[in-house]
Short mmCIF file of C-alpha atoms and ligand atoms in Angstrom, two decimals:
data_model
loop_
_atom_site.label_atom_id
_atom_site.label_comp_id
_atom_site.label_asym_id
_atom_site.label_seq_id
_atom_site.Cartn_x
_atom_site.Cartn_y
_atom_site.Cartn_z
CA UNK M 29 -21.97 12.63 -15.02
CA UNK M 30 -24.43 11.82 -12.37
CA UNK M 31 -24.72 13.42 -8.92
CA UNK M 32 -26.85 12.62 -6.20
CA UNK M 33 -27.61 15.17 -3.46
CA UNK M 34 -28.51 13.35 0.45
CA UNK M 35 -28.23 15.48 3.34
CA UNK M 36 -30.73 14.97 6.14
CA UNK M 37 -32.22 17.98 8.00
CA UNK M 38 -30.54 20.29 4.56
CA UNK M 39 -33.72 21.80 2.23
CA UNK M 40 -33.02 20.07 -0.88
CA UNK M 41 -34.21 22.52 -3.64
CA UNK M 42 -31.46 25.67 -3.25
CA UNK M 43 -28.86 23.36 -3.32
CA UNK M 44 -30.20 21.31 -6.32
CA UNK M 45 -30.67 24.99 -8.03
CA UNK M 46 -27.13 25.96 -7.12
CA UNK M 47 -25.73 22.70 -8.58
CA UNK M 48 -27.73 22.55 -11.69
CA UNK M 49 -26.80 26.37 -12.99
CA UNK M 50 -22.79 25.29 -11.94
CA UNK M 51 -22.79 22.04 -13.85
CA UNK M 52 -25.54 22.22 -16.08
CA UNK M 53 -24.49 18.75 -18.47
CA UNK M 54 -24.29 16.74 -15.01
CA UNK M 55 -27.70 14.81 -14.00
CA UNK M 56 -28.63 16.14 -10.40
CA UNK M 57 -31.34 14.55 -8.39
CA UNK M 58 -32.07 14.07 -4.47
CA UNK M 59 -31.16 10.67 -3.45
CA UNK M 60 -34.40 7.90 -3.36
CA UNK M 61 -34.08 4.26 -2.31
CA UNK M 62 -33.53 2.89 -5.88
CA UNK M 63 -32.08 5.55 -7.32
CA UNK M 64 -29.19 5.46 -10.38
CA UNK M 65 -25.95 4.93 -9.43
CA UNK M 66 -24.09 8.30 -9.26
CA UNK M 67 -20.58 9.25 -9.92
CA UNK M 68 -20.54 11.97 -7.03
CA UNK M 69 -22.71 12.65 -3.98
CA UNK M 70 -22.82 15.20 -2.07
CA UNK M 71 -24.04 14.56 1.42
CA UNK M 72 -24.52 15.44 5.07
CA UNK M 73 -25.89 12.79 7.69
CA UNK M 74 -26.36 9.71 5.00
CA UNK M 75 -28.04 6.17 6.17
CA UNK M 76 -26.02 3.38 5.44
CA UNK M 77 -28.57 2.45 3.03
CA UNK M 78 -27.44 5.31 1.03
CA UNK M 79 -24.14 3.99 0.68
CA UNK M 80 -25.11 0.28 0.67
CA UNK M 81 -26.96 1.29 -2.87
CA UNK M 82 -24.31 3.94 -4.41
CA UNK M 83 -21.44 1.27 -4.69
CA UNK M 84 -20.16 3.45 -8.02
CA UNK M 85 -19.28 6.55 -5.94
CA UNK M 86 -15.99 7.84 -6.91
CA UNK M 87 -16.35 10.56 -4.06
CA UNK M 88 -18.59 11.79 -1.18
CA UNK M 89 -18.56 15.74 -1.20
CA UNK M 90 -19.35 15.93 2.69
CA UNK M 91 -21.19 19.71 3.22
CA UNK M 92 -19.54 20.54 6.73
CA UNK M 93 -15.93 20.09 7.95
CA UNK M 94 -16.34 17.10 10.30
CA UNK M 95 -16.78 13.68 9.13
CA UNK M 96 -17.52 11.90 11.86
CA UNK M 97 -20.80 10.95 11.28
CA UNK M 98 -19.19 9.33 7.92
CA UNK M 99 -16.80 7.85 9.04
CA UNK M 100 -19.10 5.25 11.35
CA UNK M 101 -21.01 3.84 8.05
CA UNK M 102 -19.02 1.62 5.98
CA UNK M 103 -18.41 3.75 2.58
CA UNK M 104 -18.42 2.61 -1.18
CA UNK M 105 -14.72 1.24 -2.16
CA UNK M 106 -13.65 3.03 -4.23
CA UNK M 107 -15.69 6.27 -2.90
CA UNK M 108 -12.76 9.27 -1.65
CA UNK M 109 -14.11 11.58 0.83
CA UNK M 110 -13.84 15.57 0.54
CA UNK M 111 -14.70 17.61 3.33
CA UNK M 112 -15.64 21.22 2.89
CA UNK M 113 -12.32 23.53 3.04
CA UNK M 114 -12.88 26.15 4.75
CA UNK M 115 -15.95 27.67 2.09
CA UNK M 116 -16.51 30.87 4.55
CA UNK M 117 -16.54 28.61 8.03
CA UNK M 118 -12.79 29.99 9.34
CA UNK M 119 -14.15 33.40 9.52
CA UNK M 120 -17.50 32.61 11.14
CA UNK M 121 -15.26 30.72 13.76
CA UNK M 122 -13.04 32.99 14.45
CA UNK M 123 -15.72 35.30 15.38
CA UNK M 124 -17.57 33.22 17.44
CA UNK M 125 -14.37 31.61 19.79
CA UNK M 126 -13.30 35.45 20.14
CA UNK M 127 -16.94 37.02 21.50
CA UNK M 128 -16.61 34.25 23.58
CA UNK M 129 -13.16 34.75 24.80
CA UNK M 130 -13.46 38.10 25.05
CA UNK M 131 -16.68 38.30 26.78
CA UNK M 132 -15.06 36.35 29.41
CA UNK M 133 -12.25 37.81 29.84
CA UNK M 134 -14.20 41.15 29.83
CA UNK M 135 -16.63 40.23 32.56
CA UNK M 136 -19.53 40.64 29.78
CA UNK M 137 -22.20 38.58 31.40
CA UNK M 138 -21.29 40.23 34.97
CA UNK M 139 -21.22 43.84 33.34
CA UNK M 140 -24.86 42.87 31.68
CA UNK M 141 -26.19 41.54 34.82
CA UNK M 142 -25.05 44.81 36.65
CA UNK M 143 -26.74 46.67 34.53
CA UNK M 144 -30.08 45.00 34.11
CA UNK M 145 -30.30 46.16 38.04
CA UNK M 146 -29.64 49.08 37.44
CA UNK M 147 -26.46 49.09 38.84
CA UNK M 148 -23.83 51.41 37.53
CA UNK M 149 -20.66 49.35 38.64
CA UNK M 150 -16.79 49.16 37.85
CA UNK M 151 -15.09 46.14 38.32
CA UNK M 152 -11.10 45.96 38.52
CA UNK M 153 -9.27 45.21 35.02
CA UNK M 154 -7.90 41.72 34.57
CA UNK M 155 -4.54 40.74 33.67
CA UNK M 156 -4.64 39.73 29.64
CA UNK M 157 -1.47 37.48 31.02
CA UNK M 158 -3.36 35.43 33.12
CA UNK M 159 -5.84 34.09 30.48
CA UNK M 160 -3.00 31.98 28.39
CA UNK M 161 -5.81 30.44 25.33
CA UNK M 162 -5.23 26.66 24.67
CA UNK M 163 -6.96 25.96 21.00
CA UNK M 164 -6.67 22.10 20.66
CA UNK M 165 -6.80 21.05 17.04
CA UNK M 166 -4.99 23.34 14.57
CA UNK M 167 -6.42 22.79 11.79
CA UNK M 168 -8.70 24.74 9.13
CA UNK M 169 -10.75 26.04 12.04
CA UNK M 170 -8.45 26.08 14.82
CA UNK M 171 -5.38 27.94 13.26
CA UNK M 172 -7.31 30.69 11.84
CA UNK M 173 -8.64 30.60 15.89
CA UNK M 174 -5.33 30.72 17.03
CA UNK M 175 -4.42 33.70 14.74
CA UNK M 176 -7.60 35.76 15.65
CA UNK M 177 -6.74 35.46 19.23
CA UNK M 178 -3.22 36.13 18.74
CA UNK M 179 -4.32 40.03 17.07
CA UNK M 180 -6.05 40.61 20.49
CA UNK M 181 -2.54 39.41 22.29
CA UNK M 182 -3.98 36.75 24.11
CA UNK M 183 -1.28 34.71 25.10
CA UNK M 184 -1.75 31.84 22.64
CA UNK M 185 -1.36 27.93 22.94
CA UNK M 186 -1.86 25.06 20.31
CA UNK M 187 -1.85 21.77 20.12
CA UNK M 188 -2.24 19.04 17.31
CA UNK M 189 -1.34 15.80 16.59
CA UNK M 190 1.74 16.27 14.50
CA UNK M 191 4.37 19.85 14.72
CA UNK M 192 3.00 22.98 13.71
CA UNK M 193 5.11 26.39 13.57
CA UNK M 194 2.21 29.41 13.53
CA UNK M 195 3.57 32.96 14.28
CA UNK M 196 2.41 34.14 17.11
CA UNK M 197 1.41 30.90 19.09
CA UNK M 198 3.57 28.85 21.40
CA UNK M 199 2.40 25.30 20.06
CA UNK M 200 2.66 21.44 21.49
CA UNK M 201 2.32 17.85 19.65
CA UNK M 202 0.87 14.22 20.23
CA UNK M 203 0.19 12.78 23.76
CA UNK M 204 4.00 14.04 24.99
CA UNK M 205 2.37 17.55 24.75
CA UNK M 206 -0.65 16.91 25.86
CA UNK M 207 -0.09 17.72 29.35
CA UNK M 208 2.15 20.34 29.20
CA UNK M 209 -0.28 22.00 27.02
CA UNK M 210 -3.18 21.72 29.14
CA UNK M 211 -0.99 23.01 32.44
CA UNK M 212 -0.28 26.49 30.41
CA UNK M 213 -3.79 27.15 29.43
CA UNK M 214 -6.89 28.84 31.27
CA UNK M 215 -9.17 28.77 28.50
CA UNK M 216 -9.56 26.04 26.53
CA UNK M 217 -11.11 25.92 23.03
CA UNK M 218 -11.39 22.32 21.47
CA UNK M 219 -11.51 22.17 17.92
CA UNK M 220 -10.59 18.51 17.16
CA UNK M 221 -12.12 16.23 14.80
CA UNK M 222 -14.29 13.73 16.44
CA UNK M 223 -12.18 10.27 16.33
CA UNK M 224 -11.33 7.47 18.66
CA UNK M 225 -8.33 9.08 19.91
CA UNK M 226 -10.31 12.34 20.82
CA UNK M 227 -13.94 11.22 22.09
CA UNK M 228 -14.27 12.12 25.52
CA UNK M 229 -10.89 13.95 25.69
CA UNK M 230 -12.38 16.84 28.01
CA UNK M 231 -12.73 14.87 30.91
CA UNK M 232 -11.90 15.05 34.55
CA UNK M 233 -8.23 14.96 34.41
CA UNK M 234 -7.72 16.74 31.65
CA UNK M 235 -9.99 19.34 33.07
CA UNK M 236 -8.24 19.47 36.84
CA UNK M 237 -5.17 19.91 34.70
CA UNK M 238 -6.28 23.34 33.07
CA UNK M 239 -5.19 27.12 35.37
CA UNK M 240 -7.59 27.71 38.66
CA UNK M 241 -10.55 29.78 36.93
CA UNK M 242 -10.86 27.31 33.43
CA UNK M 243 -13.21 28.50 30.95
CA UNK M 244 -14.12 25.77 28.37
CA UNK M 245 -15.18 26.74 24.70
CA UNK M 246 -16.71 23.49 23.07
CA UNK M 247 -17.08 24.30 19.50
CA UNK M 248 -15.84 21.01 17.58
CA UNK M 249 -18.31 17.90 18.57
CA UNK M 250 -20.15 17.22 21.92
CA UNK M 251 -18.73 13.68 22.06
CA UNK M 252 -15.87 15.41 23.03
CA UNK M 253 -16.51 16.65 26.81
CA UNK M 254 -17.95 14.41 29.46
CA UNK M 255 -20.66 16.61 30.38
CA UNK M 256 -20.66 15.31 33.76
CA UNK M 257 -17.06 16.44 34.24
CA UNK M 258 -17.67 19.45 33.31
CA UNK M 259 -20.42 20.32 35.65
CA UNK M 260 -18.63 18.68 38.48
CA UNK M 261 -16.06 20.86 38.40
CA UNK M 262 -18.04 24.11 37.78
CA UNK M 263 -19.22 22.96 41.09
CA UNK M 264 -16.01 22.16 42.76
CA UNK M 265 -14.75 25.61 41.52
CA UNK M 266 -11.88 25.12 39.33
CA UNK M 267 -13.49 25.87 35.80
CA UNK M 268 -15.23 29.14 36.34
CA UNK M 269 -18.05 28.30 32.72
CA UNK M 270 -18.33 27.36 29.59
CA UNK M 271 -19.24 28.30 26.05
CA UNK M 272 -20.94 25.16 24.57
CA UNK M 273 -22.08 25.45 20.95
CA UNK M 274 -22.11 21.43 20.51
CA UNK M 275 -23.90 18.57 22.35
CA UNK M 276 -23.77 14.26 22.01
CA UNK M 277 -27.56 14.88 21.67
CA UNK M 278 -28.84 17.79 19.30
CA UNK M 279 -30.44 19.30 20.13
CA UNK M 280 -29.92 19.43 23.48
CA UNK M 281 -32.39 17.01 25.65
CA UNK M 282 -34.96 19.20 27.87
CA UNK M 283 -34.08 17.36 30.77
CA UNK M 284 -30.14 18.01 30.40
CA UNK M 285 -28.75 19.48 33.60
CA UNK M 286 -26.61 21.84 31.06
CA UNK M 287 -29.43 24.06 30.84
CA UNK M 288 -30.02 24.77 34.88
CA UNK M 289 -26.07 26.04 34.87
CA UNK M 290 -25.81 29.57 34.76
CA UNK M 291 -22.06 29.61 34.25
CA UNK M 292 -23.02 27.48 31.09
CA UNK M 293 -23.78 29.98 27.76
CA UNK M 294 -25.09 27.49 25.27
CA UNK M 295 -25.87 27.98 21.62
CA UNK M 296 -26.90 25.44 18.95
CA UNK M 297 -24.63 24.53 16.79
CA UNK M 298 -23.94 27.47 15.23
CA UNK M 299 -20.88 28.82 15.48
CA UNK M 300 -19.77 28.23 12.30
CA UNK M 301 -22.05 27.59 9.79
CA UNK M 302 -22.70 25.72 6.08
CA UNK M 303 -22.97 28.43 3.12
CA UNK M 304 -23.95 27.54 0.87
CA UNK M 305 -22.82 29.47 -2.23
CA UNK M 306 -19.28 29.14 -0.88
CA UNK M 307 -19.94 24.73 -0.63
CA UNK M 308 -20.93 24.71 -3.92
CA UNK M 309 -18.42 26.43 -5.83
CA UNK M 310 -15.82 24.35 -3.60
CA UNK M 311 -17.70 21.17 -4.80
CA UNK M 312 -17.74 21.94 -8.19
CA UNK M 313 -14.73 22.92 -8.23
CA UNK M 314 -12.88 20.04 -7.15
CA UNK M 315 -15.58 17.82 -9.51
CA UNK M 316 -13.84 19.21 -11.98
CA UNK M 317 -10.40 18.78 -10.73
CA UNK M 318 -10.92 15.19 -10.16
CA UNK M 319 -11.97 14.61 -13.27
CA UNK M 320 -8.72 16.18 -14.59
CA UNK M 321 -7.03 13.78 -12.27
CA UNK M 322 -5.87 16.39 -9.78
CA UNK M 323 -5.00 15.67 -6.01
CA UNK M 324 -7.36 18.30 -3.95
CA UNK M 325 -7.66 19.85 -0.94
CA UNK M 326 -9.95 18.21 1.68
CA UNK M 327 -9.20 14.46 1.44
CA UNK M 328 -10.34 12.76 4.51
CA UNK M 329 -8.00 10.20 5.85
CA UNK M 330 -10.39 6.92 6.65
CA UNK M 331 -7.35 5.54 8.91
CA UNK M 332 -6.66 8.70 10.66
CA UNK M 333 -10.80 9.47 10.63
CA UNK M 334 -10.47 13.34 9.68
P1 LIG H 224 -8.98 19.79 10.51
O1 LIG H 224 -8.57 20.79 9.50
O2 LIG H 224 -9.10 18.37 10.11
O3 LIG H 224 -7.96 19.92 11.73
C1 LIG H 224 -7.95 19.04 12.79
C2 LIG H 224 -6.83 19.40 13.76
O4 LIG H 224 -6.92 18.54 14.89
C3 LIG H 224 -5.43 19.18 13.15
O5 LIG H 224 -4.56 20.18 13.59
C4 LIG H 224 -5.03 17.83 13.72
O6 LIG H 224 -3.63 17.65 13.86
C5 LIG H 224 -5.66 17.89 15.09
N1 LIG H 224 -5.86 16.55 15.64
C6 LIG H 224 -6.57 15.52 15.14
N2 LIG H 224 -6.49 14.43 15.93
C7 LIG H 224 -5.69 14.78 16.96
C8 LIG H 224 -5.20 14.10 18.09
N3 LIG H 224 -5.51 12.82 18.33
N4 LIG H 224 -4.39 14.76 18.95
C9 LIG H 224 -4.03 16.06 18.71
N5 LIG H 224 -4.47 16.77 17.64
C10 LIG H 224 -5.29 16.14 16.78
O7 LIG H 224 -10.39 20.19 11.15
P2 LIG H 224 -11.12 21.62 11.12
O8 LIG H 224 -11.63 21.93 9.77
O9 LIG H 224 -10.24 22.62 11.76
O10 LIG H 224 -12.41 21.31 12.03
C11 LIG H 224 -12.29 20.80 13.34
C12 LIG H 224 -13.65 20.31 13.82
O11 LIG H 224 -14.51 21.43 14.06
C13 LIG H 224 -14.44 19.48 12.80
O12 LIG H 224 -13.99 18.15 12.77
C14 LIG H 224 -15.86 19.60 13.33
O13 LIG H 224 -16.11 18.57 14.25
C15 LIG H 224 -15.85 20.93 14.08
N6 LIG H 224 -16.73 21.93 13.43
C16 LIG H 224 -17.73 22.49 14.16
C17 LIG H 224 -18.54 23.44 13.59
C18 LIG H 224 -19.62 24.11 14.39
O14 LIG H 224 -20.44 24.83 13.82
N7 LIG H 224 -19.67 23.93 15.68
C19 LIG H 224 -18.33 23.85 12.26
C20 LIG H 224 -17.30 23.26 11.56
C21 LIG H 224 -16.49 22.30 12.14
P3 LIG H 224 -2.67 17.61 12.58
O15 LIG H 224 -2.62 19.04 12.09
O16 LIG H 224 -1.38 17.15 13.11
O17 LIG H 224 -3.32 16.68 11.59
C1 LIG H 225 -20.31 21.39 11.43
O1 LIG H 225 -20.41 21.03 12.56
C2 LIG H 225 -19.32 20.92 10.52
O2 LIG H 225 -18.67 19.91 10.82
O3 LIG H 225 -19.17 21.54 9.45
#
C-alpha cells in the first residue's frame, strides 16, 4: 500500500513520522510532481495537479473538517473523500464559541476596558433570556456547540438542512426555517460547510432579520458573511460585534476595514484546530477499515459538497 502525504502550509516530517510508526508495511512519501501512484492520500489544500497525476486514489483523507477547498478541483474517479471526524476539534470548538458567547453576554471587553482606566465599575446584570443563541449548521461542530451552550442555559436555537431532535435546543430545517430561525436568535454562530447553497448566507437580510443588539460568531468559512454587511450594520446599530475567527482572504489583508472595527474581535483561524495525533489514528484507522470493506464515518457527499 502506497500513501502520499500533500498538504500545503502543514510541516511534512511529524506527520510522515506519525504515519510511518502506525502503518509501518505501507510506502509513505510527500507528494512530488511525478510521483507513484498512491492508493491513499492524505491532504489539505492540494493543486489540481495533484489530483490530475494520482488518478489511482481510492480515497483522499482530508486533515480538517471542511472540504471546500476540495470540492472546487475535479477529484480522481474513483477517489472517496473522508473528512476528519471530529479527532479532538468538537471540544476545541466548543470552547472557543462559549468564551465568545459568554464574554459577550458578560460585558468582558467593557469590564476590561473599565479596568485598564482604572475604573472600578458595576454594570447592571443582563437578562440570560434575552440572548436566545442561533448555531446554524448542526453538525460535528455545531451540535456539540449547541450542547455546550445549552449547560450554561442559554436559550438555544439550531438549524440544519434536514430535522434534527437535540435535547435541550429548540431546532429549525431547510429554507422554510430559515427565517423563523433567524427572527428568534440574537447571537448567531455559523457553522455551515462552505457550499453553493451557503456562500454568502450572512448577508444583509439575513442580518436585519437577527434580535436588535446581534452579535455574530463566524467560525465555519469567511465566504460565508459579506463583510460589507456586516460592517454596515455595526454602523447602523442593529448588530452590536462580532467574533470572526475566519476570513475569504487568510490571512486577513492589511488594508481590510475589519481590522479598524473595534466591535470586531478577530482571531486567525484558530478556533478549532488540526491535531495531529488524534488525525492520524482516525486516518489509519479507517485505512484499515476500507480495506476490510467497511462503510466509515466521514464520507463527503460530492453532490451535497460536505
Ligand atoms: P458537518 O458535520 O458536515 O455539519 C454540517 C451541518 O450544516 C449539518 O448539520 C448540515 O445539515 C448543515 N447544513 C449544510 N448545508 C446546509 C444548508 N444549505 N442549510 C442548512 N443547513 C445546512 O460539519 P462540521 O464538522 O460540523 O463543520 C462545519 C464547518 O466548520 C466545516 O465545514 C468548516 O468549514 C468549519 N470549521 C472551521 C474550523 C475553524 O478552525 N475555524 C475548524 C473546523 C471546521 P444536515 O445535518 O441536515 O446535513
Ligand atoms: C478548519 O478550518 C477545518 O475545516 O478543519
Amino acid at each position: 500500500m502506497r500513501v502520499t502525504f500533500c498538504c500545503t502550509g502543514t510541516k511534512a516530517e511529524p506527520w510522515l513520522e506519525g504515519l510511518r510508526a502506525a502503518l509501518p508495511d505501507a510506502e509513505i512519501g510527500v507528494w512530488v510532481p511525478g510521483a507513484p501512484q498512491a492508493d491513499y492520500a492524505v491532504v489539505w489544500a492540494p493543486p489540481q495537479q495533484f489530483m490530475d497525476e494520482q488518478p489511482a486514489l481510492k480515497a483522499l483523507f482530508n486533515i480538517g473538517a471542511g472540504v471546500d477547498g476540495l470540492m472546487k478541483l475535479r477529484l480522481p474517479r474513483h477517489a472517496q473523500v473522508v473528512r476528519l471526524d471530529d479527532a479532538g476539534m468538537s471540544v476545541q470548538m466548543a470552547e472557543y464559541v462559549t468564551q465568545a458567547v459568554i464574554r459577550h453576554f458578560r460585558e468582558l471587553d467593557g469590564y476590561e476596558a473599565d479596568m485598564r482606566q482604572g475604573q472600578w465599575k458595576f454594570r447592571k446584570p443582563q437578562v440570560r433570556a434575552n440572548f436566545p443563541v442561533g448555531v446554524m449548521g448542526l453538525g460535528v461542530l455545531g451540535e456539540r456547540v449547541a450542547k455546550a451552550l445549552s449547560v450554561f442555559e442559554f436559550p438555544v436555537r439550531g438549524w440544519s438542512r434536514s430535522p434534527k431532535q437535540l435535547d435541550g435546543v429548540q431546532t429549525f430545517h431547510g429554507a422554510a426555517g430559515f427565517s423563523e430561525f433567524l427572527q428568534g436568535t440574537r447571537i448567531l454562530v455559523n457553522l455551515l460547510p462552505l457550499t453553493p447553497d451557503t456562500e454568502n448566507l450572512i448577508n444583509r437580510q439575513t442580518l436585519q432579520q437577527l434580535q436588535p443588539g446581534a452579535y455574530v460568531i463566524n467560525v465555519a468559512r469567511g465566504a460565508h458573511l459579506v463583510d460589507e454587511d456586516l460592517i454596515a450594520l455595526i454602523q447602523e446599530g442593529h448588530v452590536a460585534g462580532a467574533m470572526l475567527d475566519v476570513f475569504r482572504q487568510e490571512p486577513l489583508p492589511a488594508e481590510h476595514p475589519f481590522w479598524n472595527v473595534p466591535q470586531i474581535t478577530m482571531t486567525p483561524h484558530t478556533s478549532a484546530r488540526t491535531l495531529r495525533d488524534e488525525s492520524i489514528a482516525q486516518i489509519v484507522g479507517k485505512v484499515a477499515a476500507m480495506a476490510r470493506g467497511e462503510n466509515v464515518q466521514g464520507m463527503v457527499d460530492p453532490q451535497r459538497g460536505y
